[in-house]
Coordinates of N, CA, C and O in Angstrom, one line a residue:
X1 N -5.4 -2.8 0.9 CA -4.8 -1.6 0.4 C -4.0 -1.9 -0.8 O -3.6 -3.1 -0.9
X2 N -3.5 -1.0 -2.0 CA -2.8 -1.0 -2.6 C -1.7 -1.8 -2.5 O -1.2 -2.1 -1.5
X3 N -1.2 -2.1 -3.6 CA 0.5 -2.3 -3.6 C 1.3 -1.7 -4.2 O 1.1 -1.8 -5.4
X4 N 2.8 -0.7 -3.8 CA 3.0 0.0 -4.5 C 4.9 -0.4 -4.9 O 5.3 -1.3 -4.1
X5 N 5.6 0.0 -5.4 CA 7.3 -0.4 -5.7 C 7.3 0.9 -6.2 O 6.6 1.4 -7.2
X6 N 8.4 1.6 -5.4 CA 9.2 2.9 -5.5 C 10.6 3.0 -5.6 O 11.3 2.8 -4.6
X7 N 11.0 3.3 -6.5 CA 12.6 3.8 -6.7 C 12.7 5.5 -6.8 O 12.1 6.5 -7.2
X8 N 14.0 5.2 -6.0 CA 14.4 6.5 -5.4 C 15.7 7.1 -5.6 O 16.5 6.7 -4.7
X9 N 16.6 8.0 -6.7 CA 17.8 8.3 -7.0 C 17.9 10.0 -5.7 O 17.1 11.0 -5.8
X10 N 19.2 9.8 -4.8 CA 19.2 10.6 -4.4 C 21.0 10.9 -4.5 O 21.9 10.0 -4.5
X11 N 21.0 12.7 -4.8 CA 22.1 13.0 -4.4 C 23.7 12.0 -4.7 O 23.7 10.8 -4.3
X12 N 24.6 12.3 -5.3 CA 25.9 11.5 -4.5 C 26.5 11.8 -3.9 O 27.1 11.0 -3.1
X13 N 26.6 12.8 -3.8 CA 27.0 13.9 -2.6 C 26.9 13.2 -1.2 O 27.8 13.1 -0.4
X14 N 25.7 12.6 -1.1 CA 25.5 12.5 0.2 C 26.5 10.5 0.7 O 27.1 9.5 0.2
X15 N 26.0 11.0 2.0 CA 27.1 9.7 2.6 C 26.1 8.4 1.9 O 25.3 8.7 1.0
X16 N 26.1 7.0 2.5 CA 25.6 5.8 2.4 C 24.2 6.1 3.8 O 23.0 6.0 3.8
X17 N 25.2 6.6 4.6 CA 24.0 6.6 5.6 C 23.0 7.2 5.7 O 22.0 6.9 6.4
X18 N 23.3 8.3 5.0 CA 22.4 9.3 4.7 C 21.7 9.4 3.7 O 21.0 10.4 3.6
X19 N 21.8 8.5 2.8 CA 21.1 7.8 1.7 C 20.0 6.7 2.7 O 19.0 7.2 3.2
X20 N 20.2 5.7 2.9 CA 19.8 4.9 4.0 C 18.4 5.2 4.7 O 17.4 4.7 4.8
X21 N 19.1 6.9 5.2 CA 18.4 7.2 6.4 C 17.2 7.9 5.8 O 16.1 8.0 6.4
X22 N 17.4 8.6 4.2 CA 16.3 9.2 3.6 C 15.1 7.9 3.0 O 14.0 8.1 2.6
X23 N 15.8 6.9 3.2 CA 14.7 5.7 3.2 C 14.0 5.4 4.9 O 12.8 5.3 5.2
X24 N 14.6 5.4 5.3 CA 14.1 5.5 6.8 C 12.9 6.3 6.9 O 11.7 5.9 7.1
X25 N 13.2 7.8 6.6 CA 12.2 8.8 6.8 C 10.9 9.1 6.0 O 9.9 9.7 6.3
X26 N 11.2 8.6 5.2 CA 10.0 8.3 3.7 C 9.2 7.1 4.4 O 8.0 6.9 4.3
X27 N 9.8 6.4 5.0 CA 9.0 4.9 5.6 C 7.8 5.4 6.6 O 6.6 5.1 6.6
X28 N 8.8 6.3 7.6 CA 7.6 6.6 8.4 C 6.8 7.8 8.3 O 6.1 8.3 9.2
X29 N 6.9 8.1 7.3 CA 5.9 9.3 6.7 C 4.9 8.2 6.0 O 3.7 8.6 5.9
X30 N 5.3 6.8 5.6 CA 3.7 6.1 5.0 C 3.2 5.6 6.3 O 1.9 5.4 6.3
X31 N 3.8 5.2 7.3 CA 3.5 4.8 8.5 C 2.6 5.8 9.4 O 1.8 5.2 10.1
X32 N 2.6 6.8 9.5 CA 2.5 8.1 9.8 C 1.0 8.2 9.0 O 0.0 8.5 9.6
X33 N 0.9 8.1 8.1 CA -0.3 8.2 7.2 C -1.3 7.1 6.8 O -2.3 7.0 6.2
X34 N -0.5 6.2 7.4 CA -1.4 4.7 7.4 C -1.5 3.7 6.3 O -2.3 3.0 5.6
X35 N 0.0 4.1 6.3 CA 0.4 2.6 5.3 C 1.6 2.3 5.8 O 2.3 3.2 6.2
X36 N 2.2 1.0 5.8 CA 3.2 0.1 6.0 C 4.6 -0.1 4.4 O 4.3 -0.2 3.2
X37 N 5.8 -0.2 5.2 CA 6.6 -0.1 4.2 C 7.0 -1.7 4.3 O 7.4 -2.1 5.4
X38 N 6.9 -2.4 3.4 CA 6.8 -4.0 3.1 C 8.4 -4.1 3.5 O 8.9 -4.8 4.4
X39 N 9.0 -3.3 2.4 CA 10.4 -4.1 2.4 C 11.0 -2.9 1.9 O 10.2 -2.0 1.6
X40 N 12.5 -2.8 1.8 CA 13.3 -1.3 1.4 C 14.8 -2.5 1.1 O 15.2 -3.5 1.7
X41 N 15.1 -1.8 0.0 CA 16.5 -1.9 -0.6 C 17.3 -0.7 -1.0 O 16.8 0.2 -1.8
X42 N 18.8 -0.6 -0.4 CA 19.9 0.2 -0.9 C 20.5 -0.3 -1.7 O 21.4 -1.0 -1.3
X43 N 20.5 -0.1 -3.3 CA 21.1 -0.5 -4.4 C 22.3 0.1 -4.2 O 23.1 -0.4 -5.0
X44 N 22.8 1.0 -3.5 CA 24.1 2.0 -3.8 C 24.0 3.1 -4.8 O 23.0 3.6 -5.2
X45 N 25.0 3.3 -5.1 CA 26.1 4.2 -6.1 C 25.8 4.0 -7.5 O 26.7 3.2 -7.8
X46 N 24.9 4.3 -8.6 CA 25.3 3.9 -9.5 C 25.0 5.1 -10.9 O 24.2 6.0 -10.9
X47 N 25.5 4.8 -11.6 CA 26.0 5.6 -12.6 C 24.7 6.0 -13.5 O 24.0 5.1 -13.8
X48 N 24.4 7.2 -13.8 CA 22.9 6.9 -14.5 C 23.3 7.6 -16.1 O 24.3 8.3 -16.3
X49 N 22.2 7.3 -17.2 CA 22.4 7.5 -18.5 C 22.6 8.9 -18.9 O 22.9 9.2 -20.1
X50 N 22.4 9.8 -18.1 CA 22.4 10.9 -18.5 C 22.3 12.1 -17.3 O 21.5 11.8 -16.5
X51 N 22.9 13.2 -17.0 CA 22.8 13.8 -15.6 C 21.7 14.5 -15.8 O 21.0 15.2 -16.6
X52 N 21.8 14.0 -14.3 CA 19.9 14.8 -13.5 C 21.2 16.4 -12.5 O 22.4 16.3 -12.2
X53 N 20.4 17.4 -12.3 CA 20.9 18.0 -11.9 C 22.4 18.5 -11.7 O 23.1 18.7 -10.7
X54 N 22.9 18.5 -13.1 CA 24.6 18.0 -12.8 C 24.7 17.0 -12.3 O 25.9 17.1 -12.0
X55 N 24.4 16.1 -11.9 CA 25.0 14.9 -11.1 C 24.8 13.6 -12.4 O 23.9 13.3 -13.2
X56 N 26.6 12.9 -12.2 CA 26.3 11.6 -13.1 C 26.2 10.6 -12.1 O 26.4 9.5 -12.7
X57 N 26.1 10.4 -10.6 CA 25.7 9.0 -10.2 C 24.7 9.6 -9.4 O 24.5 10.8 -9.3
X58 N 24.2 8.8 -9.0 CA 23.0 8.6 -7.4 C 22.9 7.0 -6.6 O 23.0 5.9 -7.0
X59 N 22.8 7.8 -5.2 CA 22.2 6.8 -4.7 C 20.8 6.3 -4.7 O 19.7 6.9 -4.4
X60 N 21.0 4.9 -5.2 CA 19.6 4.2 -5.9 C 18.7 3.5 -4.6 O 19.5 3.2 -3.7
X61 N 17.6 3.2 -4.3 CA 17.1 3.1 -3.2 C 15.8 2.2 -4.0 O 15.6 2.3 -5.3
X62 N 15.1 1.3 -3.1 CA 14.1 0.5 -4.1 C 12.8 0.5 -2.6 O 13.4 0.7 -1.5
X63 N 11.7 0.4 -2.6 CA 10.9 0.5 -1.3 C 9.6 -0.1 -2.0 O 9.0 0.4 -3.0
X64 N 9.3 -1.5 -1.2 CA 7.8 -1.9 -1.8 C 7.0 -1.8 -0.6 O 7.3 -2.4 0.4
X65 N 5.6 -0.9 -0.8 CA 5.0 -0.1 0.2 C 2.8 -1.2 0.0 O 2.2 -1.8 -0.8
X66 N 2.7 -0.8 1.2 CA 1.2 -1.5 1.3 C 0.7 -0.2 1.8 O 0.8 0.2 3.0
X67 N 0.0 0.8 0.7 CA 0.0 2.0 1.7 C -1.3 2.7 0.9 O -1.3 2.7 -0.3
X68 N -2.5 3.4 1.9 CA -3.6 3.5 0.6 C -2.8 5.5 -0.3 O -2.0 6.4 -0.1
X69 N -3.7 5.1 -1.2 CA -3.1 6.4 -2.5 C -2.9 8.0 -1.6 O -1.8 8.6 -1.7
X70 N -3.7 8.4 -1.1 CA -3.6 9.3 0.1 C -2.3 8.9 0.8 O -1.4 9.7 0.6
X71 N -2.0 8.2 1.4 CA -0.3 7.9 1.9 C 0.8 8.2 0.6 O 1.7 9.0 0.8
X72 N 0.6 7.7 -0.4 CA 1.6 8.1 -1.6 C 1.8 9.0 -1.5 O 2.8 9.4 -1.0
X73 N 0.4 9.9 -2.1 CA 0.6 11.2 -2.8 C 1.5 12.1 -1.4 O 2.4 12.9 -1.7
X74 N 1.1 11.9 -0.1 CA 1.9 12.8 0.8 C 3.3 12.7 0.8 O 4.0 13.7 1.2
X75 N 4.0 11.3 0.4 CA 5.5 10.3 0.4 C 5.7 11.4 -0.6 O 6.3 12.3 0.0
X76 N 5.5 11.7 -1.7 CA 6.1 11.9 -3.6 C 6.0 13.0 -3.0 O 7.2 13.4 -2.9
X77 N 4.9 14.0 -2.4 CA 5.1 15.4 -2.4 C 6.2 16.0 -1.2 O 6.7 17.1 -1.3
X78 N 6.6 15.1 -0.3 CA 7.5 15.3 0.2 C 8.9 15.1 -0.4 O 9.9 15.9 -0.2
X79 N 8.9 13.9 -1.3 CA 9.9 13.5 -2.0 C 10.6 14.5 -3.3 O 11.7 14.5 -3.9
X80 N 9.3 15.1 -3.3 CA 9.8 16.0 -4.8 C 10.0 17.9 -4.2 O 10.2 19.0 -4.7
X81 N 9.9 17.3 -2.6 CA 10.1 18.7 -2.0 C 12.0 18.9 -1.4 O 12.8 19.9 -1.3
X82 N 12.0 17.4 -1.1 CA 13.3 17.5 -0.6 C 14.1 17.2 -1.5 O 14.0 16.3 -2.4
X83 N 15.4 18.5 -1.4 CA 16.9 18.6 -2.0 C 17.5 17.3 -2.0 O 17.9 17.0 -3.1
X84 N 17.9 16.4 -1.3 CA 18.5 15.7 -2.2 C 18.0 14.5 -2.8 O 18.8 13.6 -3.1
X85 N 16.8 14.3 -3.0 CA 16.0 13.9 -3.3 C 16.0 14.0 -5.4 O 15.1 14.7 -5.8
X86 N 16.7 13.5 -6.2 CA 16.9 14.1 -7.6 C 15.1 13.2 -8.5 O 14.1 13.6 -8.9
X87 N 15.4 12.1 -8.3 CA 14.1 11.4 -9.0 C 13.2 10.5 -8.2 O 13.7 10.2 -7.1
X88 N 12.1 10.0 -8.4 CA 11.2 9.2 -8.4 C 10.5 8.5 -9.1 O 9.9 9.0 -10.0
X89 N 10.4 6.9 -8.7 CA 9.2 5.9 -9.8 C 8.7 5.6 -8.8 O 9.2 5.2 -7.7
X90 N 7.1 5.6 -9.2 CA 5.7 4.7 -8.2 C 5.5 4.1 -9.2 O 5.5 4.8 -10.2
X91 N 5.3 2.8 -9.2 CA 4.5 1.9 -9.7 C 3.2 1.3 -8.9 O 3.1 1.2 -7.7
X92 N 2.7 1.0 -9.5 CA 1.1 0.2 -8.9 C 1.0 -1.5 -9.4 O 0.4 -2.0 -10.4
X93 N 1.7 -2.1 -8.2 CA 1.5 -3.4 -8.8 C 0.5 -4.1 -7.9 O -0.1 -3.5 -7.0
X94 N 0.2 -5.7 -8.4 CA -1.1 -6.7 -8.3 C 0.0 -7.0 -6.9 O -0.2 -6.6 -5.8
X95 N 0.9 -7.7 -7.2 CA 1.4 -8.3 -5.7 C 2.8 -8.1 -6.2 O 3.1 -7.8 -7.4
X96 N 4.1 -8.4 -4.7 CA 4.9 -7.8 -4.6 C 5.4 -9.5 -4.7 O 5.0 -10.5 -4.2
X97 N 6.9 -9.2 -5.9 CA 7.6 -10.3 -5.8 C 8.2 -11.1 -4.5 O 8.2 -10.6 -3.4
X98 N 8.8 -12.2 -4.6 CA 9.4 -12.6 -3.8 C 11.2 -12.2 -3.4 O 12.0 -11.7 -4.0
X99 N 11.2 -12.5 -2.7 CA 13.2 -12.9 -2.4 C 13.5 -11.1 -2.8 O 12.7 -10.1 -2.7
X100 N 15.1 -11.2 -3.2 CA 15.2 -9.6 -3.8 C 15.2 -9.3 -4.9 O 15.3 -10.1 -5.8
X101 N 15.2 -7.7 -5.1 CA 14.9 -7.8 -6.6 C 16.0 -7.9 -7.5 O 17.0 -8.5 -7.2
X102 N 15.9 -7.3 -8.6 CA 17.1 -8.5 -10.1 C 18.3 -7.2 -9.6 O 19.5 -7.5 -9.8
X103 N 18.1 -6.0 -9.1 CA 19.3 -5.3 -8.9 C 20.3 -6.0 -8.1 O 21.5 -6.1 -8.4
X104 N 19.9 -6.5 -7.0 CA 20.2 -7.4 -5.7 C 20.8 -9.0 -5.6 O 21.3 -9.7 -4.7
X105 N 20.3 -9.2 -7.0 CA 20.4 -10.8 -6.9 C 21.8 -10.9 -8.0 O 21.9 -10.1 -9.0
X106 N 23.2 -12.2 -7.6 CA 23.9 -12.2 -8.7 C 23.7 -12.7 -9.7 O 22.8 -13.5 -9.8
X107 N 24.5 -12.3 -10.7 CA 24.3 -12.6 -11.8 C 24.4 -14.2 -12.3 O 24.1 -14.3 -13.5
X108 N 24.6 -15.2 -11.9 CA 24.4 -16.3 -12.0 C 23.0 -16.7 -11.1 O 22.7 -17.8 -11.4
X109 N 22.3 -16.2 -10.4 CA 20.8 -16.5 -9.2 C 20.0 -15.9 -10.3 O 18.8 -16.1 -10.0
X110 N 20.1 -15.4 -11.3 CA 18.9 -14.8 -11.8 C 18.4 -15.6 -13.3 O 19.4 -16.1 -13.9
X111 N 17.5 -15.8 -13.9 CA 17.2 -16.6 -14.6 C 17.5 -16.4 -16.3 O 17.6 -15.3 -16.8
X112 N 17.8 -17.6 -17.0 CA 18.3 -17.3 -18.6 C 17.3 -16.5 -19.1 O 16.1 -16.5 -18.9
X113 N 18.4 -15.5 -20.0 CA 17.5 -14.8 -21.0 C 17.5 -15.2 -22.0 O 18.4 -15.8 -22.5
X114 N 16.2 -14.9 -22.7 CA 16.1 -15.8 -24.2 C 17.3 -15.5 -25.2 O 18.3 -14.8 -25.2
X115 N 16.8 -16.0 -25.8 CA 18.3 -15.9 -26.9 C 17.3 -14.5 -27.7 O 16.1 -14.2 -27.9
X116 N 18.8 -13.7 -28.0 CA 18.6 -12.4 -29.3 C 18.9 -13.3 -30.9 O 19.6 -14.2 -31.4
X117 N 17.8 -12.2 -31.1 CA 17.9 -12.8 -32.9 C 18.6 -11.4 -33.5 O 18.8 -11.3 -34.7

């Protein structure tokens, strides 16, 4: 099956747990449809460039999914049906990195960047 990595900006409104839990229920709607959720990260609170729905932060959510395209499209149309639900990214990757991703890791674990010219 596929491989897919999903970011999810929801609401600030809402609690931690309830951020959390809207990853919870997105999981078993791909499970439900016959695909598996690899791995799920809660980035928190964070401030975004510009407001989505009046809102200047969201809770950021990251979910890398093994799930066939029929599983997605049901995840997004749910996703883009529920309120506190503000944005969505699917990507379609070859394979899913290792360890956590660069939101998750500190800033000294993550690797040099080239020099700017």
């Amino acid at each position: 099956m596929p491989l897919y990595e999903h970011v999810m900006i929801a609401r600030q409104d809402l609690s931690n747990a309830q951020a959390e839990s809207l990853v919870e229920h997105f999981g078993t709607v791909l499970t439900d449809n016959g695909g598996t959720l690899v791995e799920s990260e809660y980035w928190g609170v964070k401030t975004m460039a510009y407001k989505i729905n009046k809102n200047r932060k969201g809770h950021y959510a990251f979910l890398k999914t093994d799930a066939p395209s029929s599983a997605i499209q049901e995840m997004e149309r749910l996703m883009r049906l529920h309120d506190d639900v503000m944005r969505v990214l699917t990507i379609k990757v070859d394979e899913h990195a290792e360890g956590p991703s660069v939101q998750m890791q500190k800033r000294e674990e993550r690797g040099e960047r080239r020099e700017r010219r």
